[in-house]
Amino acid sequence: MNHMEDVVKFLNSYLDVEYAGATAVYSDSDEVVNEHRDESMKFWHAVPGVILSPSFGRPMGMPQEQFAKLGANSDLARRALFLVAEYADQNWGTLYAGYIGGDRNISAQSYGGLLYVTEIKRKLKIIASYKEDFDQPSPPIHWRHSQGVEIVTLENPSAVRPIEEPTGRVAHLQDWEALLTAATDR
């Protein structure tokens, strides 16, 4: 079984690969973008019948001038990893939730997603991605399934590993602090 620090390293490695791929979308050939997509997919585990895809891409065959022009206004940022929470899940056993920032400078210090990670065949894999559900009042932050498996309702985390505070939105910081408290109250 992996420990929390292994999950932090795994998610940070994934976020590095994701950022390199997102950057390549605006600067590199179709072949290079596809290489980054393939590298990104090594971090994911697709359950049969469930579609997963990287968070970056572009239509293939786009002229370089066109994607370079789009890139001039992209304002990309490497996503921050704010916190990792460990849960006991009835279907997956130990499940980790990685709270990540947005992928643009304007959203980098706010929650931009939630990735669920578990061990599959002795390797950590991302099995689900969630986005904030803006139709629900916060805090707490409510999440909407984006891709991968759907996670059933989880109890309070058994452990958390704070990395950095989200500072973009007050509700996100309050949610982050509540997760820290929930784990210590167990």
Coordinates of C-alpha atoms in Angstrom, one line a residue:
M1 CA 0.0 0.0 0.0
N2 CA 1.2 3.5 -0.8
H3 CA 1.6 6.3 1.7
M4 CA 0.3 9.8 1.4
E5 CA 3.7 11.2 0.2
D6 CA 3.6 8.7 -2.6
V7 CA 0.2 10.0 -3.7
V8 CA 1.5 13.6 -3.5
K9 CA 4.5 12.7 -5.7
F10 CA 2.2 10.8 -8.1
L11 CA -0.3 13.7 -8.4
N12 CA 2.5 16.3 -8.8
S13 CA 4.0 14.2 -11.6
Y14 CA 0.7 14.0 -13.3
L15 CA 0.2 17.7 -13.0
D16 CA 3.7 18.3 -14.6
V17 CA 2.8 16.0 -17.5
E18 CA -0.6 17.7 -17.9
Y19 CA 1.0 21.2 -18.0
A20 CA 3.6 20.1 -20.5
G21 CA 0.8 18.7 -22.7
A22 CA -1.3 21.9 -22.3
T23 CA 1.7 24.0 -23.3
A24 CA 2.4 21.7 -26.3
V25 CA -1.1 22.3 -27.6
Y26 CA -0.1 25.9 -28.4
S27 CA 3.5 25.3 -29.6
D28 CA 4.2 21.8 -30.9
S29 CA 3.3 19.5 -33.7
D30 CA 0.3 17.1 -33.6
E31 CA 2.8 14.2 -33.0
V32 CA 4.2 15.9 -29.9
V33 CA 0.8 16.7 -28.6
N34 CA -0.2 13.1 -29.1
E35 CA 2.9 11.9 -27.2
H36 CA 1.9 14.1 -24.3
R37 CA -1.6 12.7 -24.4
D38 CA -0.3 9.2 -24.3
E39 CA 2.0 10.0 -21.4
S40 CA -0.9 11.6 -19.5
M41 CA -3.1 8.5 -20.0
K42 CA -0.5 6.4 -18.2
F43 CA -1.7 8.0 -15.0
W44 CA -5.3 7.0 -15.6
H45 CA -7.2 3.7 -15.1
A46 CA -10.2 3.3 -17.3
V47 CA -12.9 0.9 -16.1
P48 CA -14.5 -1.0 -19.0
G49 CA -17.2 1.2 -20.5
V50 CA -16.0 4.4 -19.0
I51 CA -14.3 7.0 -21.2
L52 CA -11.3 9.0 -20.0
S53 CA -9.3 11.6 -21.8
P54 CA -6.7 14.2 -20.9
S55 CA -7.7 17.7 -20.0
F56 CA -5.8 19.1 -23.0
G57 CA -5.9 18.7 -26.7
R58 CA -6.7 20.4 -30.0
P59 CA -8.1 19.4 -33.4
M60 CA -5.4 17.6 -35.3
G61 CA -4.1 19.2 -38.5
M62 CA -4.6 22.8 -37.2
P63 CA -2.1 25.1 -38.9
Q64 CA 0.7 26.2 -36.6
E65 CA -0.1 29.9 -37.0
Q66 CA -3.6 29.2 -35.7
F67 CA -2.7 27.3 -32.6
A68 CA 0.2 29.7 -31.9
K69 CA -2.3 32.6 -32.1
L70 CA -4.6 30.9 -29.7
G71 CA -1.6 30.2 -27.4
A72 CA -0.8 33.9 -27.2
N73 CA -4.0 34.4 -25.2
S74 CA -4.1 31.1 -23.3
D75 CA -2.6 32.3 -19.9
L76 CA -1.8 28.8 -18.9
A77 CA -0.7 27.9 -15.4
R78 CA 0.5 24.6 -13.9
R79 CA -2.2 23.4 -11.6
A80 CA -1.4 23.6 -7.9
L81 CA -2.0 20.6 -5.6
F82 CA -3.7 22.0 -2.5
L83 CA -4.4 19.0 -0.4
V84 CA -4.6 15.2 -0.6
A85 CA -7.3 13.4 1.6
E86 CA -7.4 9.7 2.3
Y87 CA -10.7 7.9 2.5
A88 CA -11.9 4.4 3.2
D89 CA -14.2 3.5 0.3
Q90 CA -16.6 0.5 0.1
N91 CA -15.7 -0.2 -3.5
W92 CA -12.1 0.8 -3.9
G93 CA -10.6 0.3 -0.4
T94 CA -8.2 3.2 0.2
L95 CA -9.1 6.1 -2.0
Y96 CA -7.2 9.4 -2.2
A97 CA -8.7 12.8 -3.3
G98 CA -6.4 15.3 -4.8
Y99 CA -7.7 18.9 -4.7
I100 CA -6.1 20.8 -7.6
G101 CA -6.1 24.3 -8.8
G102 CA -7.3 25.8 -12.1
D103 CA -5.2 25.6 -15.3
R104 CA -5.2 29.3 -16.0
N105 CA -3.4 32.1 -14.1
I106 CA -6.7 33.6 -13.2
S107 CA -8.0 30.4 -11.6
A108 CA -4.7 28.9 -10.4
Q109 CA -5.2 29.7 -6.7
S110 CA -8.8 28.4 -6.7
Y111 CA -10.1 24.8 -6.8
G112 CA -10.1 23.7 -10.4
G113 CA -10.8 20.0 -10.0
L114 CA -10.8 17.0 -7.8
L115 CA -9.0 13.8 -8.8
Y116 CA -9.6 10.4 -7.2
V117 CA -6.6 8.1 -7.0
T118 CA -6.3 4.5 -5.8
E119 CA -4.0 1.6 -6.2
I120 CA -4.6 -0.7 -9.2
K121 CA -2.3 -3.7 -9.6
R122 CA 0.1 -2.2 -7.1
K123 CA 0.4 1.1 -9.0
L124 CA -1.3 4.4 -8.2
K125 CA -3.9 5.4 -10.9
I126 CA -6.4 8.2 -11.3
I127 CA -9.8 6.7 -11.6
A128 CA -12.1 9.8 -11.6
S129 CA -12.2 13.5 -12.2
Y130 CA -14.7 15.9 -10.7
K131 CA -15.4 19.6 -11.3
E132 CA -17.0 22.1 -8.9
D133 CA -20.8 22.2 -9.0
F134 CA -21.5 25.9 -9.2
D135 CA -25.3 25.2 -8.9
Q136 CA -24.8 24.3 -5.3
P137 CA -24.0 26.9 -2.6
S138 CA -20.6 26.6 -0.9
P139 CA -18.9 25.9 1.4
P140 CA -18.7 23.0 1.5
I141 CA -17.7 22.7 -2.1
H142 CA -20.0 20.4 -4.0
W143 CA -18.5 18.4 -6.8
R144 CA -19.9 17.2 -10.1
H145 CA -18.7 14.0 -11.8
S146 CA -16.6 14.8 -14.9
Q147 CA -15.1 11.6 -16.1
G148 CA -14.0 8.2 -14.9
V149 CA -15.9 6.2 -12.3
E150 CA -18.5 7.8 -10.0
I151 CA -17.5 7.8 -6.4
V152 CA -20.1 7.0 -3.8
T153 CA -20.6 9.4 -0.9
L154 CA -17.5 9.3 1.3
E155 CA -17.3 9.8 5.1
N156 CA -14.8 12.2 6.7
P157 CA -11.2 11.7 5.6
S158 CA -9.1 9.4 7.7
A159 CA -6.0 11.6 6.9
V160 CA -5.1 14.7 5.0
R161 CA -1.9 16.1 3.7
P162 CA -2.1 19.9 3.2
I163 CA 0.2 21.2 0.5
E164 CA -0.8 24.8 0.1
E165 CA -3.9 26.9 0.8
P166 CA -6.2 27.9 -2.0
T167 CA -6.3 31.7 -1.9
G168 CA -8.4 32.5 -5.0
R169 CA -11.9 32.2 -3.4
V170 CA -12.8 32.4 0.3
A171 CA -15.2 29.4 0.0
H172 CA -12.3 27.2 -1.3
L173 CA -10.1 28.2 1.7
Q174 CA -13.0 27.5 4.1
D175 CA -13.5 24.1 2.5
W176 CA -9.8 23.3 2.7
E177 CA -9.7 24.2 6.4
A178 CA -12.8 22.1 7.0
L179 CA -11.1 19.1 5.5
L180 CA -8.2 19.6 7.8
T181 CA -10.5 19.7 10.8
A182 CA -12.6 16.7 9.7
A183 CA -9.5 14.5 9.6
T184 CA -8.3 15.6 13.1
D185 CA -11.8 15.1 14.5
R186 CA -11.8 11.4 13.8

